[in-house]
Structure formats: structure tokens, C-alpha cells
Short mmCIF file of C-alpha atoms in Angstrom, two decimals:
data_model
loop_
_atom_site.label_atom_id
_atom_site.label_comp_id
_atom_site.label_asym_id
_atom_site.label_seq_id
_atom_site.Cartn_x
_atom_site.Cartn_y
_atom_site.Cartn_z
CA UNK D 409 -31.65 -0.13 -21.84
CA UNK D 410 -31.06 -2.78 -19.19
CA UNK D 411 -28.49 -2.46 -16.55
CA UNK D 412 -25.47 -4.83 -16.74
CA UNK D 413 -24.11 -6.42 -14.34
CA UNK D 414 -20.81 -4.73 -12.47
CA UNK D 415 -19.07 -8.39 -12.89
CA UNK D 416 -15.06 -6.71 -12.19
CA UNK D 417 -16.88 -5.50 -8.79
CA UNK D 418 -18.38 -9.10 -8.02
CA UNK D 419 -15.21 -10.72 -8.89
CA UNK D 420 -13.69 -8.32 -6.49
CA UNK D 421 -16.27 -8.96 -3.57
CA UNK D 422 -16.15 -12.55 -4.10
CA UNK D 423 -12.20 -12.63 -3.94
CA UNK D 424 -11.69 -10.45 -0.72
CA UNK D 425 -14.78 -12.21 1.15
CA UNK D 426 -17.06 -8.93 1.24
CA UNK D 427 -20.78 -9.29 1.41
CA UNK D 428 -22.62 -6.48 0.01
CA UNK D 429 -22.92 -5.67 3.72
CA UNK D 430 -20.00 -5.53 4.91
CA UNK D 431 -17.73 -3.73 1.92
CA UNK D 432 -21.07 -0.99 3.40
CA UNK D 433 -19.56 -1.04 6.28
CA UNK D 434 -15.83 -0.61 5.40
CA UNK D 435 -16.97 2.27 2.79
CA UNK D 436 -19.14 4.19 5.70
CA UNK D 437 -15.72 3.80 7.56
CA UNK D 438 -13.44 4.81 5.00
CA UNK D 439 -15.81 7.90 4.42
CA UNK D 440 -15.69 9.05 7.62
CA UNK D 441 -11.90 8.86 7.79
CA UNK D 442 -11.91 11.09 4.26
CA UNK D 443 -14.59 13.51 5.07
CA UNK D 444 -15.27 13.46 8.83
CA UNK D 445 -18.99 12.17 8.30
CA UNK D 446 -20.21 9.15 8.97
CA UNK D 447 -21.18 7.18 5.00
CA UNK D 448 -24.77 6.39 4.72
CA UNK D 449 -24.72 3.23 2.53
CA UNK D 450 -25.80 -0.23 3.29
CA UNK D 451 -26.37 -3.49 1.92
CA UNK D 452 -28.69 -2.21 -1.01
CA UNK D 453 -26.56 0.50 -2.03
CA UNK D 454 -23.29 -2.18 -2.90
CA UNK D 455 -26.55 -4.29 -4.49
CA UNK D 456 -27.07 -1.56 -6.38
CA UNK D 457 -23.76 -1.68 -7.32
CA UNK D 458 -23.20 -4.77 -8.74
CA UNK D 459 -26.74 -4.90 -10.58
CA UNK D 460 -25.53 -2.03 -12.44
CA UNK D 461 -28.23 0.36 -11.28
CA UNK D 462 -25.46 2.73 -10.37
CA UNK D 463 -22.79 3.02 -13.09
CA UNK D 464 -20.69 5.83 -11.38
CA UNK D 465 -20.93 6.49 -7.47
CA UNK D 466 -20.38 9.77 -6.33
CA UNK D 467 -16.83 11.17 -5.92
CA UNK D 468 -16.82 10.98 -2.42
CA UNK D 469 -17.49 7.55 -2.20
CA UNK D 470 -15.47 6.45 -5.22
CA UNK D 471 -12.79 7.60 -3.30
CA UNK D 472 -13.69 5.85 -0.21
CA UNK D 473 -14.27 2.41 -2.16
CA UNK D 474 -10.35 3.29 -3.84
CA UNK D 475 -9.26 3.06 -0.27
CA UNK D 476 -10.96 0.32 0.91
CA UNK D 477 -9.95 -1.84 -2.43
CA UNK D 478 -6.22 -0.31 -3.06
CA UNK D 479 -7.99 0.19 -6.88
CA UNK D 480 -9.40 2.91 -9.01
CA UNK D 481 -13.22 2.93 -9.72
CA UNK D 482 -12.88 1.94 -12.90
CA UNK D 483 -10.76 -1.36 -12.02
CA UNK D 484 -13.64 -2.48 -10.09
CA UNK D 485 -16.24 -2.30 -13.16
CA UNK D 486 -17.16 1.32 -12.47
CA UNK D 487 -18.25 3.68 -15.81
CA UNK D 488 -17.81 7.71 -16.11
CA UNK D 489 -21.16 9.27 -16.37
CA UNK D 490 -21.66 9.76 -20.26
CA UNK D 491 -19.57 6.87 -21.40
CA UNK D 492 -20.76 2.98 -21.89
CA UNK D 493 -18.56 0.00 -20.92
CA UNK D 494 -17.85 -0.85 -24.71
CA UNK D 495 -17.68 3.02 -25.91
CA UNK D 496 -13.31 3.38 -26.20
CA UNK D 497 -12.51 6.14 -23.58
CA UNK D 498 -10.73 8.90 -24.63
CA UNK D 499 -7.21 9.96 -23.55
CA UNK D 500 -7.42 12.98 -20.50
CA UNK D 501 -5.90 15.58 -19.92
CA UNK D 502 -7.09 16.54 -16.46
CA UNK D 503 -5.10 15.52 -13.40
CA UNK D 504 -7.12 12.06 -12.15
CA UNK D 505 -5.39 10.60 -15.42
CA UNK D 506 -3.17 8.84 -13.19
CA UNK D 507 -5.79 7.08 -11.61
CA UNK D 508 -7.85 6.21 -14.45
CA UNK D 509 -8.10 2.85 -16.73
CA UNK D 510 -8.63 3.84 -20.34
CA UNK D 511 -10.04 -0.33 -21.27
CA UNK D 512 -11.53 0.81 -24.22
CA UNK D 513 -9.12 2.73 -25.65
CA UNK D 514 -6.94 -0.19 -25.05
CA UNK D 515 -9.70 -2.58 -27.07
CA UNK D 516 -9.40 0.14 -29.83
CA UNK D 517 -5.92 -0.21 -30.27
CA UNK D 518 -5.68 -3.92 -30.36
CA UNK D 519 -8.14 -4.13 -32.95
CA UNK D 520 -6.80 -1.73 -35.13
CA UNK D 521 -3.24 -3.94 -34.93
CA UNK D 522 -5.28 -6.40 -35.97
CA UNK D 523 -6.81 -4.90 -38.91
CA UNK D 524 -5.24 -5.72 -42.59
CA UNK D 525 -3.22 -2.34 -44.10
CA UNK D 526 0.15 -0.92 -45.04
CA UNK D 527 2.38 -1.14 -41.90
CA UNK D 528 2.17 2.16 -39.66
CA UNK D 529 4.51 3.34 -36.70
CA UNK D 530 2.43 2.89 -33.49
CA UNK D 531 1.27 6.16 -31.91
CA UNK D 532 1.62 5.58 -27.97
CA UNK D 533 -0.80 7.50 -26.51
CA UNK D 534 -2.28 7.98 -22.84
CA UNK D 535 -4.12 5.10 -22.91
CA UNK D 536 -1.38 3.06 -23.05
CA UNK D 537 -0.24 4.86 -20.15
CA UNK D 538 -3.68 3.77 -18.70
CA UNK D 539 -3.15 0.44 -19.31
CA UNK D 540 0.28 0.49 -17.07
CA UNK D 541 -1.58 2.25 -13.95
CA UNK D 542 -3.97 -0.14 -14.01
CA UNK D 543 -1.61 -3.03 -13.93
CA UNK D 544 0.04 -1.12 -11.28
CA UNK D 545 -2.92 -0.74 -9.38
CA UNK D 546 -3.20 -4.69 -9.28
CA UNK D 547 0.16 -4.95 -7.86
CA UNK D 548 -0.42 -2.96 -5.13
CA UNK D 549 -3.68 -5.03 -4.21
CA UNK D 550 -1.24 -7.82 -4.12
CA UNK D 551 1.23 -6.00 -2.36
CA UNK D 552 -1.19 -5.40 0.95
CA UNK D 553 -2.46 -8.54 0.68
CA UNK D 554 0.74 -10.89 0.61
CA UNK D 555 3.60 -8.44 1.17
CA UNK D 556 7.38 -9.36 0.26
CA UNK D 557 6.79 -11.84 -1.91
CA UNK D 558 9.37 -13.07 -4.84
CA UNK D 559 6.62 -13.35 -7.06
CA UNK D 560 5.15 -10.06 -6.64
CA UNK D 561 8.65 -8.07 -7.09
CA UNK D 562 9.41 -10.35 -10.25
CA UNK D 563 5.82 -9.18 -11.93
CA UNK D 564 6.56 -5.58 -11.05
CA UNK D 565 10.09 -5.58 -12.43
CA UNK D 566 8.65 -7.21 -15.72
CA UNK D 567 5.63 -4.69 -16.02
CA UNK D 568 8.92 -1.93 -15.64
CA UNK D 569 10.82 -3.42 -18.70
CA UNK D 570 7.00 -3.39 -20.48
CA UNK D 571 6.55 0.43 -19.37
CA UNK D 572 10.08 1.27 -20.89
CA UNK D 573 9.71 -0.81 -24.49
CA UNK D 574 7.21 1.40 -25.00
CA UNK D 575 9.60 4.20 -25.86
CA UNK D 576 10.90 2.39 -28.60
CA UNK D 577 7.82 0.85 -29.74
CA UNK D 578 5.78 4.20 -31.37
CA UNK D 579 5.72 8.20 -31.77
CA UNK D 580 4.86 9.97 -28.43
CA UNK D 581 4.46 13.13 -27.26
CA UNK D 582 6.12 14.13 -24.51
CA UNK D 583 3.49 14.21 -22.34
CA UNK D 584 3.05 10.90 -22.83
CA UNK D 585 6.93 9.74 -22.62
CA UNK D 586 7.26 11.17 -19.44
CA UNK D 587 4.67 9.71 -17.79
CA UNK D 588 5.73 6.14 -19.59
CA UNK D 589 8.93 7.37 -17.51
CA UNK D 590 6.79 7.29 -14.67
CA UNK D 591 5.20 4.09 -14.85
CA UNK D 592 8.43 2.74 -15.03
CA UNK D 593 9.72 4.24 -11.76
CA UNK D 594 6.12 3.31 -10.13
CA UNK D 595 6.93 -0.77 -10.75
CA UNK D 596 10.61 -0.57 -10.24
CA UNK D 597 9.45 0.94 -6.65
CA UNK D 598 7.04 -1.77 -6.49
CA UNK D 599 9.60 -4.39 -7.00
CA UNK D 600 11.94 -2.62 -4.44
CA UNK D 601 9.67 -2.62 -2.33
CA UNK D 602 8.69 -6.19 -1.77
CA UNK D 603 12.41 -7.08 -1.82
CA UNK D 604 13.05 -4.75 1.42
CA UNK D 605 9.88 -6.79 2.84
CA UNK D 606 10.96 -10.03 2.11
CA UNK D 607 14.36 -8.94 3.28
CA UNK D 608 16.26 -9.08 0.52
CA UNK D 609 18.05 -6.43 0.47
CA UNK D 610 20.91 -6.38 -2.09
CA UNK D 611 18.10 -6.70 -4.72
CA UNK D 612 16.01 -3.85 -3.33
CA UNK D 613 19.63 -1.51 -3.73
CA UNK D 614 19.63 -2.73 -7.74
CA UNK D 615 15.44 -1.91 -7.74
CA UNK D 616 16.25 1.39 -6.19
CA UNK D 617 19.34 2.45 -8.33
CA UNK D 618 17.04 1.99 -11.56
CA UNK D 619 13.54 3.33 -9.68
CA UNK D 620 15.79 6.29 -8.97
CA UNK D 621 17.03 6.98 -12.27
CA UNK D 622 13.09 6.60 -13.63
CA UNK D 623 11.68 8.88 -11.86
CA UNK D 624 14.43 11.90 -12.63
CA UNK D 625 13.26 11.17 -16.53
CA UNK D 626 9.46 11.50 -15.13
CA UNK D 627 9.82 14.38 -13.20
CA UNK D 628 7.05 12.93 -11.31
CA UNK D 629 7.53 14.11 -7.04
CA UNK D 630 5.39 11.81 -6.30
CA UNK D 631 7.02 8.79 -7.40
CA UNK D 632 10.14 10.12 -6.03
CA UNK D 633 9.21 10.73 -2.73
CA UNK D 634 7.70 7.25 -2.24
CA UNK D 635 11.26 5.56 -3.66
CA UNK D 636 13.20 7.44 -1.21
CA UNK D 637 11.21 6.88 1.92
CA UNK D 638 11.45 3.45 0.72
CA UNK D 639 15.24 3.95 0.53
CA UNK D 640 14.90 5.08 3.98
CA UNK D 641 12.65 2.43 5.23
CA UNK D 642 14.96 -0.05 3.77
CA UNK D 643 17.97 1.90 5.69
CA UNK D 644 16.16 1.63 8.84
CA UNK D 645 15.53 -2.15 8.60
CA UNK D 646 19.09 -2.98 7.99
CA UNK D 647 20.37 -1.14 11.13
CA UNK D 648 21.95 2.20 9.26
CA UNK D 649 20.20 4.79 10.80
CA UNK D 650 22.06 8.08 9.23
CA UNK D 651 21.99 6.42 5.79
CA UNK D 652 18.14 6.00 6.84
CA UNK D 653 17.72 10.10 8.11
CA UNK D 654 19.22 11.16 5.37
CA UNK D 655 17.46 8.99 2.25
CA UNK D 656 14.40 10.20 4.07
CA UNK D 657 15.42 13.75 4.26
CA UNK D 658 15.40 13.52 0.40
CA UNK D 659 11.33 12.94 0.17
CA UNK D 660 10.84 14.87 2.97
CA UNK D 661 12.49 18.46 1.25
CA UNK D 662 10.86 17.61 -2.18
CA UNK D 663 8.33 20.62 -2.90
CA UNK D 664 5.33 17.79 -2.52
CA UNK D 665 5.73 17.86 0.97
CA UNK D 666 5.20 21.70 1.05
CA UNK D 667 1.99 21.11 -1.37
CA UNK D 668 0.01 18.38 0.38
CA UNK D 669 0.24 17.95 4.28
CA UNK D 670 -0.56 14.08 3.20
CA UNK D 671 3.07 13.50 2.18
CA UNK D 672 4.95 15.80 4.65
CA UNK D 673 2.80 14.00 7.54
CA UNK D 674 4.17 10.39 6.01
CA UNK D 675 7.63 12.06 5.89
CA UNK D 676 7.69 12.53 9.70
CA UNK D 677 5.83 9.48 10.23
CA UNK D 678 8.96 7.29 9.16
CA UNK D 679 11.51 9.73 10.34
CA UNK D 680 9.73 9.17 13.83
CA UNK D 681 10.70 5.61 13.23
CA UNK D 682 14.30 6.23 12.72
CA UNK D 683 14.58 8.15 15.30
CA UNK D 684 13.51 4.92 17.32
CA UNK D 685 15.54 2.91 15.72
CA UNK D 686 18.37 5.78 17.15
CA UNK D 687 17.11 5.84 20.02
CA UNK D 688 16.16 9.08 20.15
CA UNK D 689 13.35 9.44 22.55
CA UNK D 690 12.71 13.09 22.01
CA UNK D 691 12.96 13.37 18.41
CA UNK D 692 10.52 10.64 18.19
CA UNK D 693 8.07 12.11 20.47
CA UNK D 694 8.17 15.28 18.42
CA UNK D 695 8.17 13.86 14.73
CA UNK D 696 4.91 11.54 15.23
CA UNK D 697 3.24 14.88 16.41
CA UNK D 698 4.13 16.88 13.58
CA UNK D 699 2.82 14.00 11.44
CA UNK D 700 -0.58 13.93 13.38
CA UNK D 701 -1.01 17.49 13.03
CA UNK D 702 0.22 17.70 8.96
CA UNK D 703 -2.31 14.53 8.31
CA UNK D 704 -5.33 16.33 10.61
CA UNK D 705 -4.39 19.30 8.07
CA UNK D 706 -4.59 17.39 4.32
CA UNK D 707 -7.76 17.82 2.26
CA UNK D 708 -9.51 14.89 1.76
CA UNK D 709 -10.58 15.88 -1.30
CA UNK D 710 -7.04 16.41 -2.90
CA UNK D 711 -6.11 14.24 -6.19
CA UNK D 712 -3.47 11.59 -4.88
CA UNK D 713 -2.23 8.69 -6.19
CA UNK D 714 -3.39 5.52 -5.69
CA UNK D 715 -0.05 3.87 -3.79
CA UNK D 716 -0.50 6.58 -1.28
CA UNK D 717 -4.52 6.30 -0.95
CA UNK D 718 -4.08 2.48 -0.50
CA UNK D 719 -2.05 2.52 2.20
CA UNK D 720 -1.31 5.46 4.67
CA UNK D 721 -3.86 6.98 7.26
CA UNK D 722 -4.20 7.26 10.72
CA UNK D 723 -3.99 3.38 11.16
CA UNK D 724 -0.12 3.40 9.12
CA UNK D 725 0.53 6.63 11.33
CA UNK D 726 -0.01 4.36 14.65
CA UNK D 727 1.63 1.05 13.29
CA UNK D 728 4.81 3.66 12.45
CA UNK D 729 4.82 4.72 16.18
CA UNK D 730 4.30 0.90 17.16
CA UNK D 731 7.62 0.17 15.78
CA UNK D 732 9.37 3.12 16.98
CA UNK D 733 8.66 2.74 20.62
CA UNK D 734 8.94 -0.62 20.55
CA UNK D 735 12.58 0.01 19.16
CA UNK D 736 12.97 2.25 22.02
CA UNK D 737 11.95 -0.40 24.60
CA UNK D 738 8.65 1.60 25.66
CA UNK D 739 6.60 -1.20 25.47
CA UNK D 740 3.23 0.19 27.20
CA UNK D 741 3.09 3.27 24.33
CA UNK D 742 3.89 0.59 21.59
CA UNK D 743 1.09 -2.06 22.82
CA UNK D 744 -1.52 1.75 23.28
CA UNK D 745 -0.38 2.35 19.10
CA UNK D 746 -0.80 -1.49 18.12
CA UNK D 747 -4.80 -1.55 19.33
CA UNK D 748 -4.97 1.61 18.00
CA UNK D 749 -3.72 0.50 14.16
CA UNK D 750 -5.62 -2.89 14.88
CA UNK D 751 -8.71 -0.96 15.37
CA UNK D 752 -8.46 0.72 12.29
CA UNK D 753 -6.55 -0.99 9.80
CA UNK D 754 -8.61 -1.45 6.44
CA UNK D 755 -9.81 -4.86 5.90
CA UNK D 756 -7.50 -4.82 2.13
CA UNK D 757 -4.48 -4.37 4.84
CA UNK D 758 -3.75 -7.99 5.62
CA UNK D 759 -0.09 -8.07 5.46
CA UNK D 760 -0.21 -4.57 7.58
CA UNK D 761 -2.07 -7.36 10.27
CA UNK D 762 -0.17 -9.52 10.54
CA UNK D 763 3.27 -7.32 11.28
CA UNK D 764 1.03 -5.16 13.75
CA UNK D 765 0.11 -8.15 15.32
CA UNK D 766 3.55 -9.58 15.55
CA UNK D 767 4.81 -6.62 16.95
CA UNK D 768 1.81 -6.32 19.92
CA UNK D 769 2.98 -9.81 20.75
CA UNK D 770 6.46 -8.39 21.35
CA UNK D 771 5.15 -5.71 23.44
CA UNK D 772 3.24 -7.73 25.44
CA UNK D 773 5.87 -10.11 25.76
CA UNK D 774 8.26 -7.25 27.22
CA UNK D 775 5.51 -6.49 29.73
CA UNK D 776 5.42 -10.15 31.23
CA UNK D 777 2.19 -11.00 30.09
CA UNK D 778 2.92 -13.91 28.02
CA UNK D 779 -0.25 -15.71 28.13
CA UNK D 780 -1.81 -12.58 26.00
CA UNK D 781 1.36 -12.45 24.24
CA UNK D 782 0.97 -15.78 22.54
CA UNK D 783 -2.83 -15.34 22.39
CA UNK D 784 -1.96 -12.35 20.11
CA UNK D 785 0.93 -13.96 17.93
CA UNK D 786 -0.88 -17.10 17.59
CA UNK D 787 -3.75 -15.05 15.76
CA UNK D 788 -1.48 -13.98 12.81
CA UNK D 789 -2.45 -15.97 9.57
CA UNK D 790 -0.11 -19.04 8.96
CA UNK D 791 0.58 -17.58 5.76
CA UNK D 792 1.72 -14.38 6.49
CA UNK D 793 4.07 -16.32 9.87
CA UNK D 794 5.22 -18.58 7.38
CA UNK D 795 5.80 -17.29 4.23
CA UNK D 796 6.38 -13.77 4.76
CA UNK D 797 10.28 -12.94 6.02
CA UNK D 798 9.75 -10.13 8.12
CA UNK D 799 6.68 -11.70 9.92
CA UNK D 800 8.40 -15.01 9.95
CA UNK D 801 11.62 -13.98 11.67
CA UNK D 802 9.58 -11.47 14.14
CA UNK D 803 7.63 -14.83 15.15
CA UNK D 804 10.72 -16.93 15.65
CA UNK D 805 12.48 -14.11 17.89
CA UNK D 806 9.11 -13.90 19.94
CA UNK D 807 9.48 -17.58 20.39
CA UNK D 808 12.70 -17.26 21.50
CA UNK D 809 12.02 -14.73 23.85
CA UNK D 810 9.14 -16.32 25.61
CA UNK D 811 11.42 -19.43 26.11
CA UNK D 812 14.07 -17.28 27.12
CA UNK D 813 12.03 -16.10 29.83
CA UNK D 814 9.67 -18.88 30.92
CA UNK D 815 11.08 -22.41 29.42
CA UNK D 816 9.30 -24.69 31.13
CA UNK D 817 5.64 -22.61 31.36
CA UNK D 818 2.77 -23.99 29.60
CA UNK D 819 2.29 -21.16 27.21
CA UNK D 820 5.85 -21.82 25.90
CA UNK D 821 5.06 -25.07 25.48
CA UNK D 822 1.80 -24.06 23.60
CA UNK D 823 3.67 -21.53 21.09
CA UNK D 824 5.85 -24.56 20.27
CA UNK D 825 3.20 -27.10 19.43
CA UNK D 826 1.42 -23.95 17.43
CA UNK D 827 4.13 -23.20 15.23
CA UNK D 828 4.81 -26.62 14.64
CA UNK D 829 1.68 -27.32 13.17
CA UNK D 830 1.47 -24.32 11.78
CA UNK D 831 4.72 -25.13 9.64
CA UNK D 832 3.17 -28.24 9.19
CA UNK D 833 0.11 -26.85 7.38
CA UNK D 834 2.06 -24.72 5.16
CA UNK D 835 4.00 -27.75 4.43
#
């Protein structure tokens, strides 16, 4: 039989800009950062791809194409060995459930709604659940992409009133009502989330008193560790540091930290940057090197899920230290961790950019180098300086600052004619 064409996978390429070279390139990287070796694919592999000559790349570099994306394999088009894109896929029962997209199950069950016959109760089943992770997969594509948006906390927050009305619409096992429970918490952390990054904060307390109460009917750690190190992210970007230590100190003592060094080293990642925020030089100092030796000590090959595999590695460890020494007014350590995450960061990571860049223009700033300063904040994406809060108020206190100090230089006068035209543009 012919191959078909891995359409989901073009669509993807063609939306994020990738040539078949280049996503090559960012898989080889992402490989190396999961296994230590350097990937060995190239333009013909990803062509290989999307003719549908390979159905079902090898795990390592399914994982390493997860990463690059923020998706699972089989949201980009991918097939299990053994199964065909219109076969329905059966419900699993081993552990990379949570990453999977059951689509044919899904077909299955809309067709049989469809069907004339006496009315039935709906069974729910795991590939309903299936359904929901994929969906929540999407929105954390969108998440790294535009960051803080109204429109991307709204969606979640729906997709969390769809996850619980399944409860009430069918019979389900237990199983299966827990994890619904899960799916819940997962987009009412989503939409908390992207209200602490668009700053607004009293609707990211009402996300988080709900995402809380979701994931104690889940009993999923996982999902409870990421809302409270949201909770204490949130803390530390309002100014309440304790509040911030000790919403943190909730993921950090969960019994996932103790399982997988991945978690405990993002733990101490963000308590390094409350400690910054303190102003606690030493505690700082020794948290980001208890992360960097707990994320040197994860297996790559561990099952995670896919919030956590889209976003944190050694380029989130460095942007983490950015912002605490920065807060701490070391400004030649924060501008050595900003290359660092710039060097790094995956290509999926654009809102991650444009804050990292932001903040290298502060540190340069501090260090009275202003014409590289501007250079730098005069390379983040009008978008993300106009439309995304943090970014957007990070830019207008640089501004500030460099007229503060030099008010009548040329490269104030430059950042002023930029950002007027850039607000123009956006306009």
C-alpha cells in the first residue's frame, strides 16, 4: 500500500516556519539535550516524514520532536507501529496514556451517536480522556508561542468546564473519572497560568482555587506540583515572597520530587528565584546548584508529561537564574545566564524570547552599556513588546531607565522613535 502523506506534520512545519532542514536541526539538538548524543537526522529524514515513509519514529526521537513541538507524536500525524490512521485506537492502559491522542476512538464514538437505535447512557471511556490531552496539548503550543494572552486562558477555562461535564454525561470507571479529574485541573492550570502572565492576577487566585480543588479529586502529583509552583511563581511576581516560599514548598515536598530529579530540580529552580526576589544572595547561589545537579541526575528516558517536556531544561534553568540575579542587582551573572538561555532556548519558545531578551536589556542597561542595551530590547518581536503585559511593562521600565540615565543621548532618542513605531504597527 502507498504511503500517505503526514499532512498534521506539514501543517505543523508550515505554521512554525520549519524547513525539513531545519526542524533536523532542532531535533539533533533536542536529542542531544535528552540523551547526551548528538541526533543523526537531516533534511531527508523530516522528508521522510512527511511522505509517510516513516509512520512511527523511534522513541528517542519522538521524544525529541515532543520537545521541540510542545506536542505528542501523534498530534503531529504520527501512527503506532501496528495501527493505520483510520483503524479506531484502543483505550491503554500503560503509563504514556497521558500523552497519547486516541483520534480514532474518538471517530468511533461520534459515529456510533450518530447511528439510529434505542437511546443508551454514554460510556466515557479513555479516549475521551484522549481527546482532552490532546486539546491540552494545543494550548500549551499556544501558550509558548503567545504567552498571557486573554484568549488563551478563556479557551483553557472552557476546555475545564468540557473536561468536568463529562462526569455527568456517561458511566465511567474510575480510572477514567479520575483522570477526567485531571484534565480538568491540567486547563484550569492552563488558564491560571496565562492570567499570572498577562498580569492579571485576581483571576489567576479564582483559576488556582478551582485548579487546586481538581487536582485533590485526580490524585494526579503531577498536576499538583505544576499548580503550586505556579502559585508560587504568581507569589513571586506580585512582591510576596513568604507567600511565594511557602506555595512552592508545597510542590517541592510532594513525593514526585523524590521520584524524578526532573521535578525536584524545577522546584529549586524557582525557589532560587524567590530567594532573589528576597534578596537572599546565598540561598540563591545554593538552590540553582542543587537544581543543576538534580536535572544532570533525571533520566531522559523517564515518562513525563507533556507541560513539563515542553518547557523546562537547561535553557528555563538559566532564564530562572537570569531573573534572580537580576532581582539581586548582579547584573554581570544575569547578562552570563541570559546568553546562556538565548543560546539554547527551543525555537517553539518564543514568548520565553522575548522575556529573556527583555531582561538582558535590563542587565545591560545596569552595566552602562546602553547602546547594546537597546540593540538587544529593540530585537524582541513587536508582538510579544506590545501585546504581552509582562514584556510590555519590562520594555516601558527599560525605557525609562535609559532616559533616566542618558536623556539627551542618541540611543534614547532611538528607543523612543522604535517603540513608537513599533506601537504604531501594532496599531
Amino acid at each position: 500500500m502507498d504511503a500517505t502523506r503526514n499532512e498534521a506534520l506539514e501543517a505543523w512545519m508550515d505554521e512554525h516556519g520549519y524547513s525539513s532542514n531545519s526542524l533536523a536541526d532542532a531535533v539533533n539538538r533536542a536529542l542531544e539535550q535528552l540523551t547526551g548524543r548528538t541526533g543523526g537526522l537531516d533534511g531527508s529524514s523530516v522528508r521522510d516524514w512527511k511522505a509517510g515513509r516513516v509512520r512511527w519514529p523511534k522513541s528517542a526521537t519522538r521524544k525529541a520532536l515532543e520537545a521541540v513541538s510542545g506536542l505528542p507524536a501523534t498530534g503531529l500525524g504520527f501512527v503506532p507501529r501496528g495501527r493505520t490512521s483510520s483503524t479506531p485506537v484502543a483505550p491503554q492502559e500503560d503509563p504514556d496514556m497521558k500523552r497519547r491522542t486516541l483520534v480514532g476512538g474518538i471517530a468511533v464514538a461520534a459515529a456510533a451517536a450518530a447511528a439510529p437505535g434505542p437511546a443508551r447512557p454514554r460510556r466515557i471511556g479513555m479516549s475521551d480522556v484522549g481527546r482532552l490531552q490532546q486539546r491540552f496539548a494545543e494550548v500549551i503550543a499556544s501558550d509558548h508561542r503567545y504567552g498571557g494572552q486573554l484568549d488563551i486562558e478563556q479557551r483553557a477555562a472552557v476546555l475545564a468546564d468540557e473536561a468536568l461535564n463529562l462526569q455527568n454525561a456517561g458511566s465511567a470507571t474510575q480510572r477514567v473519572r479520575s483522570n477526567l479529574y485531571g484534565c480538568a485541573a491540567s486547563f484550569r492550570s492552563s488558564a491560571m497560568w496565562a492570567a499570572i502572565d498577562g498580569r492579571r492576577y485576581a483571576d489567576a487566585k479564582a483559576h488556582m482555587r478551582e485548579a487546586q480543588a481538581l487536582a485533590e479529586m485526580s490524585g494526579d502529583q503531577a498536576i499538583k506540583f505544576r499548580i503550586w509552583s505556579h502559585a508560587g511563581a504568581m507569589y513571586r511576581h506580585i512582591g510576596r515572597p513568604a507567600e511565594a516560599f511557602a506555595a512552592n514548598d508545597v510542590a517541592r515536598n510532594l513525593h514526585i520530587t523524590r521520584r524524578d530529579p526532573m521535578f525536584a530540580s524545577l522546584g529549586l529552580a524557582r525557589q532560587a528565584a524567590i530567594h532573589g526576589a528576597a534578596q537572599d544572595r546565598t540561598g540563591t547561589r545554593r538552590a540553582l546548584d542543587q537544581a543543576q545537579d538534580a536535572l544532570q541526575r533525571m533520566d531522559p528516558d523517564a515518562y513525563r508529561p507533556v507541560w513539563l517536556l515542553a518547557f523546562y531544561d537547561q535553557a528555563e534553568l538559566n532564564s530562572l537564574a537570569l531573573s534572580a540575579f537580576l532581582a539581586l542587582g548582579d547584573y554581570q551573572t544575569a547578562e552570563f545566564h541570559a546568553h546562556h538561555c538565548l543560546a539554547t532556548l527551543r525555537p517553539h519558545m518564543r514568548r520565553s524570547h522575548a522575556i529573556t531578551a527583555t531582561r538582558l536589556a535590563h542587565a545591560q542597561l545596569a552595566q552602562g552599556d546602553l547602546e547594546a542595551a537597546a540593540a538587544t530590547a529593540m530585537q524582541v518581536p513587536v508582538d510579544a513588546a506590545t501585546q504581552h503585559a509582562r514584556v510590555s511593562r519590562m520594555l516601558q521600565e527599560f525605557g525609562a531607565a535609559l532616559r533616566a540615565r542618558a536623556p539627551r543621548s542618541s540611543t534614547a532618542q532611538t528607543w523612543t522613535e522604535h517603540t513608537r513605531d513599533a506601537w504604531k504597527a501594532a496599531a
